[in-house]
Structure formats: C-alpha cells, structure tokens
mmCIF file of N, CA, C and O in Angstrom:
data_model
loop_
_atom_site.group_PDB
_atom_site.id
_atom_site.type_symbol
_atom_site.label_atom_id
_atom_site.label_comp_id
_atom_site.label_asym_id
_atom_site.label_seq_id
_atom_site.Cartn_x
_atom_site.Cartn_y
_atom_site.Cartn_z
ATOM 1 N N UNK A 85 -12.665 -5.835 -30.253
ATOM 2 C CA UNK A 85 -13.118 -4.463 -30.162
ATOM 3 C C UNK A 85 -12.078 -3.563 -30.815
ATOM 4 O O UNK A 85 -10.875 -3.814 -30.755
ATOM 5 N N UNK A 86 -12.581 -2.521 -31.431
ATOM 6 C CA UNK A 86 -11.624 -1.634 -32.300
ATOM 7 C C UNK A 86 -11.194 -0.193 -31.583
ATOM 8 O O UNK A 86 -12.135 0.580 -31.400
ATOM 9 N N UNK A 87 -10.253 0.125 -31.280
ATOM 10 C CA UNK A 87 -10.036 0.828 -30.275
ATOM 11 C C UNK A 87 -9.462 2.391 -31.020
ATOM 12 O O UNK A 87 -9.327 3.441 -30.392
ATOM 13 N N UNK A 88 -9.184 2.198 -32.502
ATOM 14 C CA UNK A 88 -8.377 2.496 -33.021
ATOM 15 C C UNK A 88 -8.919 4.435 -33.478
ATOM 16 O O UNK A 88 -8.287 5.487 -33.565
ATOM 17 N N UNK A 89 -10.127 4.114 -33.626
ATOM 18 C CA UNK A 89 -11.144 5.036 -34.053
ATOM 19 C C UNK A 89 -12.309 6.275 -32.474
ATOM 20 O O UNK A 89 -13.102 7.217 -32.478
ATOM 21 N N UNK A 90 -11.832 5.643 -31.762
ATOM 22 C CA UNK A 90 -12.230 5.991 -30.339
ATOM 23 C C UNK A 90 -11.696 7.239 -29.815
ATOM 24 O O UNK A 90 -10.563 7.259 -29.334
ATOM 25 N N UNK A 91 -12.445 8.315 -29.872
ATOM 26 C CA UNK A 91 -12.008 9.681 -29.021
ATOM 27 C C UNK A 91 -11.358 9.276 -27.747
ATOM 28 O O UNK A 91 -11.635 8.168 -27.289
ATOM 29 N N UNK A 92 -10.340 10.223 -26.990
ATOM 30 C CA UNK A 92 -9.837 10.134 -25.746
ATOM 31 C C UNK A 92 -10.919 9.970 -24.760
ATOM 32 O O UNK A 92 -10.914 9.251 -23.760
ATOM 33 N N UNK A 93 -11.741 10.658 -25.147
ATOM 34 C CA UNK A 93 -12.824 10.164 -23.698
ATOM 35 C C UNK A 93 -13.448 9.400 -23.471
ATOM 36 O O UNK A 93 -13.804 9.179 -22.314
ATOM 37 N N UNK A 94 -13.860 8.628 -24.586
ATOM 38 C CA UNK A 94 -14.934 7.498 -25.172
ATOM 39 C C UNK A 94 -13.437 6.023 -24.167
ATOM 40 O O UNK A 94 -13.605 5.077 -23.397
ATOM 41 N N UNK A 95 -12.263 6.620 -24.772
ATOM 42 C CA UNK A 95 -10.946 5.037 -24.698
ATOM 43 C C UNK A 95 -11.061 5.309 -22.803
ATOM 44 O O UNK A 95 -11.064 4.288 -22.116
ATOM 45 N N UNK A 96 -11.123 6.269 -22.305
ATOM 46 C CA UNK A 96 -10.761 6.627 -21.491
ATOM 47 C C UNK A 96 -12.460 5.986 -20.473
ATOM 48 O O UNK A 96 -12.425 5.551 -19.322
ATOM 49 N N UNK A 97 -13.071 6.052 -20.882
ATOM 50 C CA UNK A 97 -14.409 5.436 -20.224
ATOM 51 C C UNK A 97 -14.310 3.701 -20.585
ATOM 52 O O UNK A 97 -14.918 2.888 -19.889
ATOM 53 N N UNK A 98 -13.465 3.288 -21.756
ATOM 54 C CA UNK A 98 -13.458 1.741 -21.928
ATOM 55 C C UNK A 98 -12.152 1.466 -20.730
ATOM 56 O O UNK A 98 -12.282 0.706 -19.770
ATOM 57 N N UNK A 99 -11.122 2.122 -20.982
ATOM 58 C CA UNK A 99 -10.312 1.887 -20.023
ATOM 59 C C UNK A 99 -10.590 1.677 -18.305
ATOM 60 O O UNK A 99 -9.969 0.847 -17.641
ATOM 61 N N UNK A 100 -11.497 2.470 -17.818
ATOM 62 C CA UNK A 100 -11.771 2.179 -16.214
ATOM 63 C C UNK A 100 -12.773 0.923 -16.215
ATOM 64 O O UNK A 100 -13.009 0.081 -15.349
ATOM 65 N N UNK A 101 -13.343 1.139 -17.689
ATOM 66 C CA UNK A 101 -14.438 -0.730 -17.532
ATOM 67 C C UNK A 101 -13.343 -1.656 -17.357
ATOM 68 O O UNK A 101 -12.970 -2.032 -16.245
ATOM 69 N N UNK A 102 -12.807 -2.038 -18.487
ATOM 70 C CA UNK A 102 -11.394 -2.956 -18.200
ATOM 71 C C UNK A 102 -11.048 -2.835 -17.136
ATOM 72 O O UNK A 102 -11.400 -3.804 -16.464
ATOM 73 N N UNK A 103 -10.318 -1.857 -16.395
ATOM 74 C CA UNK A 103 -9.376 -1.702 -15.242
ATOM 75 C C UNK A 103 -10.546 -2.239 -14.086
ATOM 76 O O UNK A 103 -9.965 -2.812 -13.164
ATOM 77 N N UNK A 104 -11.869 -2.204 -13.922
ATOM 78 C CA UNK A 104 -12.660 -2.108 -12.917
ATOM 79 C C UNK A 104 -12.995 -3.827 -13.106
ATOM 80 O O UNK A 104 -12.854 -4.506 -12.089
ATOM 81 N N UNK A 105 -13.452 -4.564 -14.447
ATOM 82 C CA UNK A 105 -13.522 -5.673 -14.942
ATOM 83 C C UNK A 105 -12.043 -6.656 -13.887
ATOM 84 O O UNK A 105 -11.956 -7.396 -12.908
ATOM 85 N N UNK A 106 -11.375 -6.173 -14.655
ATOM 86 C CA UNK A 106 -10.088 -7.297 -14.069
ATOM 87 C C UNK A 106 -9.982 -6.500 -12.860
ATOM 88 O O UNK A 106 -9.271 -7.186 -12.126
ATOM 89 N N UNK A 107 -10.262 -5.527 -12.296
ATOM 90 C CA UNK A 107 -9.711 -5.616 -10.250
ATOM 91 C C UNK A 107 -10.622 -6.624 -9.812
ATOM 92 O O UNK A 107 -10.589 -6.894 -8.612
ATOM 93 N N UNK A 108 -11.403 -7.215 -10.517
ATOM 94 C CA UNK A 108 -12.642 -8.207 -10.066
ATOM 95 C C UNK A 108 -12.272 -9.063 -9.902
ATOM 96 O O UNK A 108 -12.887 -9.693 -9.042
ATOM 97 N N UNK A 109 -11.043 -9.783 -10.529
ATOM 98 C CA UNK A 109 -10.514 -10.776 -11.050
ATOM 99 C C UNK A 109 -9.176 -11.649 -10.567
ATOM 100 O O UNK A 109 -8.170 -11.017 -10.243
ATOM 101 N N UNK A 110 -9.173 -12.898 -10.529
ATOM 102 C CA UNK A 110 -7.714 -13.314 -9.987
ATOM 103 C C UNK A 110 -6.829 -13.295 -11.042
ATOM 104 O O UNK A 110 -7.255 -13.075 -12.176
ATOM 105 N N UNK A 111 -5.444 -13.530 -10.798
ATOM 106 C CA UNK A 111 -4.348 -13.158 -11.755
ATOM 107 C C UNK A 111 -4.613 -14.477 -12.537
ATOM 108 O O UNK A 111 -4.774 -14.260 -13.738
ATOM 109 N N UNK A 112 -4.688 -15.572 -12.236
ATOM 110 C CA UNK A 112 -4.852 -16.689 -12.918
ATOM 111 C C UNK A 112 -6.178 -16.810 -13.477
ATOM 112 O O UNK A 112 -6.379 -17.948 -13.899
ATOM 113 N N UNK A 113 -6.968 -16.166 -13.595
ATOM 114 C CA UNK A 113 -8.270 -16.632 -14.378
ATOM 115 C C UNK A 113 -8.400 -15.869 -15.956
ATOM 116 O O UNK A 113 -8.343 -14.652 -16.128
ATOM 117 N N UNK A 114 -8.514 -16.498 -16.617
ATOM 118 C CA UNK A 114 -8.464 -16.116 -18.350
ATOM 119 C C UNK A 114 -9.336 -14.650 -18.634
ATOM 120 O O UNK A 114 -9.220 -13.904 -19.606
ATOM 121 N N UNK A 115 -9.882 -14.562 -17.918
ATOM 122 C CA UNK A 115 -10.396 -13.297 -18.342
ATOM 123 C C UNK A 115 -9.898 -12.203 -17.901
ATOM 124 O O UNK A 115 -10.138 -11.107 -18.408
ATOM 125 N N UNK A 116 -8.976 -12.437 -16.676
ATOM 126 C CA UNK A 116 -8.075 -11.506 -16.185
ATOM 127 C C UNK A 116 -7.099 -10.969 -17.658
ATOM 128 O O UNK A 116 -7.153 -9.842 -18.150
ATOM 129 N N UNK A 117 -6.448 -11.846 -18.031
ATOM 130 C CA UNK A 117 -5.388 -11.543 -18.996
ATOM 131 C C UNK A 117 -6.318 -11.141 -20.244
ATOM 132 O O UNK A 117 -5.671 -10.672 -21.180
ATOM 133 N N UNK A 118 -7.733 -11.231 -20.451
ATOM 134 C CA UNK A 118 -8.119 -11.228 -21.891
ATOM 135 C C UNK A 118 -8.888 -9.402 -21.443
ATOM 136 O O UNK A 118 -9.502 -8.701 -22.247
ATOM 137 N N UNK A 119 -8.645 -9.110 -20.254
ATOM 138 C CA UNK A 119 -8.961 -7.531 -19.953
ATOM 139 C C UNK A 119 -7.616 -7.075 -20.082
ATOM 140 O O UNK A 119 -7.431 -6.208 -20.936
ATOM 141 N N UNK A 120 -6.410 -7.562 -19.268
ATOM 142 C CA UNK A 120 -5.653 -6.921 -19.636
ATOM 143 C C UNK A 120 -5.255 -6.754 -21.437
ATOM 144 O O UNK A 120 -4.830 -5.794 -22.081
ATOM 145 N N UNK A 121 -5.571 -7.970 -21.779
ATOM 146 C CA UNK A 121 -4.812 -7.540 -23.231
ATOM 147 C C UNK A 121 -5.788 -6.379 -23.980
ATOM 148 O O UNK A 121 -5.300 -5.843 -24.975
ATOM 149 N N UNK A 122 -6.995 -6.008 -23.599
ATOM 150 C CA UNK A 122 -7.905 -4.598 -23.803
ATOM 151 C C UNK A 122 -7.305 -3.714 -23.620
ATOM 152 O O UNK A 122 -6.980 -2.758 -24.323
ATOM 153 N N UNK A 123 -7.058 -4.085 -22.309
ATOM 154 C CA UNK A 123 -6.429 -2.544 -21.733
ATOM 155 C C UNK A 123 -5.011 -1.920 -22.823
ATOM 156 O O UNK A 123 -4.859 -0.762 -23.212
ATOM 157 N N UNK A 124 -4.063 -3.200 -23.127
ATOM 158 C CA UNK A 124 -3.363 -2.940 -23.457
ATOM 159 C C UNK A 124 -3.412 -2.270 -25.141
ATOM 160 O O UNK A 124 -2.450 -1.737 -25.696
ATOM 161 N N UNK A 125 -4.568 -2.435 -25.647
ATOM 162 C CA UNK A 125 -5.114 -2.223 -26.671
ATOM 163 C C UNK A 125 -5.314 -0.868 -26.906
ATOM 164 O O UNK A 125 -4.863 -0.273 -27.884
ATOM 165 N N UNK A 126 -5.955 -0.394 -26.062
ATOM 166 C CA UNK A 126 -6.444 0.799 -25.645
ATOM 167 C C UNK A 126 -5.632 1.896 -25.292
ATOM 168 O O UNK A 126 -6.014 3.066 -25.270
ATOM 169 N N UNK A 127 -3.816 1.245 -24.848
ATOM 170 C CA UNK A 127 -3.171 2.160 -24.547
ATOM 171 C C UNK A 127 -2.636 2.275 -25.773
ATOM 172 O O UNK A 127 -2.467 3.473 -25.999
ATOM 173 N N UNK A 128 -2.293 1.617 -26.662
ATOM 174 C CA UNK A 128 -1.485 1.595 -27.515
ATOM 175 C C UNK A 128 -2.212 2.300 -29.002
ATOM 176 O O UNK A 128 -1.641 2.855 -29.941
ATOM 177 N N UNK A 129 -3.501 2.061 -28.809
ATOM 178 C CA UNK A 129 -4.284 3.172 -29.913
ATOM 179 C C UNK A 129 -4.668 4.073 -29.568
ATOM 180 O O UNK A 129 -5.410 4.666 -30.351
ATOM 181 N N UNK A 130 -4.296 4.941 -27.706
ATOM 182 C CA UNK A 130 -4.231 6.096 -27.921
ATOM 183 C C UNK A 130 -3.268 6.603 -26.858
ATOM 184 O O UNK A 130 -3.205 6.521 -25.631
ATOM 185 N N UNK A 131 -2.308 7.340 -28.141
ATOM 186 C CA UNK A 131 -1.326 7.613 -27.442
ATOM 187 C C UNK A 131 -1.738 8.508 -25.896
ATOM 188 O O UNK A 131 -1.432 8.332 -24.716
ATOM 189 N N UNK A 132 -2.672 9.628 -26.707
ATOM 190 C CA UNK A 132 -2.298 10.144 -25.877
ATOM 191 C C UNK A 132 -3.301 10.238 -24.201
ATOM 192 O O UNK A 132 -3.439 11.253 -23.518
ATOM 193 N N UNK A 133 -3.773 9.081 -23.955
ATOM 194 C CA UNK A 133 -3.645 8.263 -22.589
ATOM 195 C C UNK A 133 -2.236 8.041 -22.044
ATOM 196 O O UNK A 133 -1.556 7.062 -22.353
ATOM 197 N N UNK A 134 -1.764 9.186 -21.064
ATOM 198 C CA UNK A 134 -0.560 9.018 -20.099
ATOM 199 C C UNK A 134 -0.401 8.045 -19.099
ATOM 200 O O UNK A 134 -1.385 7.406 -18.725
ATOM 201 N N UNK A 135 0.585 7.872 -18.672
ATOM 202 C CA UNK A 135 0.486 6.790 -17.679
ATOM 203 C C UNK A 135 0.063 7.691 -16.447
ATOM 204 O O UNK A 135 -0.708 7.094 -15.695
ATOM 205 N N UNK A 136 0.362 8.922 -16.074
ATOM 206 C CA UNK A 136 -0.436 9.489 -15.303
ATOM 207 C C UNK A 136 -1.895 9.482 -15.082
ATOM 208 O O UNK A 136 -2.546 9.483 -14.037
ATOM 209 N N UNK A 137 -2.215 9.476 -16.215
ATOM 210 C CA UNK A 137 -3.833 9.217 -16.192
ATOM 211 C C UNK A 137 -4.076 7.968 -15.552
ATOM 212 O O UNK A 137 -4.579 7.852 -14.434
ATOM 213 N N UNK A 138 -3.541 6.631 -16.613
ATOM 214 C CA UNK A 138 -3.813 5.227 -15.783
ATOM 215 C C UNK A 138 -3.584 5.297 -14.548
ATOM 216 O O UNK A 138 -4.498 4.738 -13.940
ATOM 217 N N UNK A 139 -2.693 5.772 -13.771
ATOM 218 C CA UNK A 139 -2.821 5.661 -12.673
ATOM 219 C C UNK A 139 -3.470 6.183 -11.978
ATOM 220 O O UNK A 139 -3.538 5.781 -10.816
ATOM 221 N N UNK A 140 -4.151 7.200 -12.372
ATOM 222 C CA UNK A 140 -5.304 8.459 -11.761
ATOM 223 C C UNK A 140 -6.345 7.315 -11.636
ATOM 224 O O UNK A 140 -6.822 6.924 -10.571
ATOM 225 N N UNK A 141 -6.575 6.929 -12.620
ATOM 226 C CA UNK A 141 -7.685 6.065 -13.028
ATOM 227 C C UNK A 141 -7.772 5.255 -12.278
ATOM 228 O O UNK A 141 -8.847 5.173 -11.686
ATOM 229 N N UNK A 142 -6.344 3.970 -11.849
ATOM 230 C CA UNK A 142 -6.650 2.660 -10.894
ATOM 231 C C UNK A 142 -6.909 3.150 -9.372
ATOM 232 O O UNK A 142 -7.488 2.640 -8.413
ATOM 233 N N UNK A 143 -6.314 4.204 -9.555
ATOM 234 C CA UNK A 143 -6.089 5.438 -7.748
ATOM 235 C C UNK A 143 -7.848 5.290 -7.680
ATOM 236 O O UNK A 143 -8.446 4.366 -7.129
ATOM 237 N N UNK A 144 -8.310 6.156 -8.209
ATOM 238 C CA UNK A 144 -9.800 6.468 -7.897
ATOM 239 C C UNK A 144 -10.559 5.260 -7.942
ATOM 240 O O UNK A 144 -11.288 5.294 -6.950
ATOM 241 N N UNK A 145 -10.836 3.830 -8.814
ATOM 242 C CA UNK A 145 -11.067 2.607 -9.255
ATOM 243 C C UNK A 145 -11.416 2.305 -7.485
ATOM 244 O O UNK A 145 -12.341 2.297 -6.673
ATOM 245 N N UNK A 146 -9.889 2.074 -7.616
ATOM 246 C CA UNK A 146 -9.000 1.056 -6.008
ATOM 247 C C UNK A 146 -10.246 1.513 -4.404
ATOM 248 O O UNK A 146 -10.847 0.840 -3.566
ATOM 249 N N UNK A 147 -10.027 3.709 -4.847
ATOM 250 C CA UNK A 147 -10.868 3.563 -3.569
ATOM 251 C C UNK A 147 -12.264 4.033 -3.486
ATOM 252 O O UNK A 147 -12.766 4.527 -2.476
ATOM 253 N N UNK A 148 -13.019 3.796 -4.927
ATOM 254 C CA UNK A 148 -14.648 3.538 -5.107
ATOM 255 C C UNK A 148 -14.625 2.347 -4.939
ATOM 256 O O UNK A 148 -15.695 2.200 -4.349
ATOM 257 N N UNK A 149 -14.117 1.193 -5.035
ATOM 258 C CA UNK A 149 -14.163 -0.188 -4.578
ATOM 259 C C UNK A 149 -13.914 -0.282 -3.003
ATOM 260 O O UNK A 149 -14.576 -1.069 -2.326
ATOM 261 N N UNK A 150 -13.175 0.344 -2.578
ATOM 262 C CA UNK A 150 -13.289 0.172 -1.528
ATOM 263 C C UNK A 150 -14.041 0.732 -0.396
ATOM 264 O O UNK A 150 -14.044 0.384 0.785
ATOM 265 N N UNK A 151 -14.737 1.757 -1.055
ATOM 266 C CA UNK A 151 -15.788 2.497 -0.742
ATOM 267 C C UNK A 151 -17.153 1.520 -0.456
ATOM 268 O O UNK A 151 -17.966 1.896 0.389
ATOM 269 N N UNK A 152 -17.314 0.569 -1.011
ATOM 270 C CA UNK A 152 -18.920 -0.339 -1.236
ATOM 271 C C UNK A 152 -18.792 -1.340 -0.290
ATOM 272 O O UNK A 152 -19.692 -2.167 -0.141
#
C-alpha cells in the first residue's frame, strides 16, 4: 500500500484500521508485525502525524474496544 500520496486524514483513518487490526492480534502472529510494519509506514510518510495523535488514537481504540 502507498502511503506516500495520502492526505492527513485519509493516513489518519488507515492508521486506527491498522492500530484496531493488530489490537486484535497476538504479538507472535505474522500479521501482527505485517500491521505493525503499516503502521510504521504510515508514520513515516506523514510527518505530520504526532505521536500525540497516535496515542489519542490507541487511547480512544483501547476504550471503544472495551466498550463492546
């Protein structure tokens, strides 16, 4: 997936799929690491995704999951 060309809001809606994808996930299962390496994709072609945000992001993720 090309991340490179992706508005902040568009990376920012792939980012909570990923992040929501792998909270699904055990640390040892291959698709865990093949979301993270997305994610990591995603941070790195746009800068300006803060780490404040990511964490806004897993914050809210963590307790709509735990919401269901």
């Amino acid at each position: 997936m090309k991340f490179e060309k992706c508005t902040l809001t568009e990376a920012k809606k792939q980012l909570v799929f990923f992040l929501f994808f792998r909270s699904t996930l055990q640390k040892n299962d291959i698709y865990y690491q093949l979301a993270s390496e997305q994610i990591n994709e995603i941070i790195s072609h746009n800068p300006k995704i803060k780490e404040i945000d990511i964490l806004n992001l897993q914050i809210k993720l963590n307790n709509f999951i735990q919401s269901i």
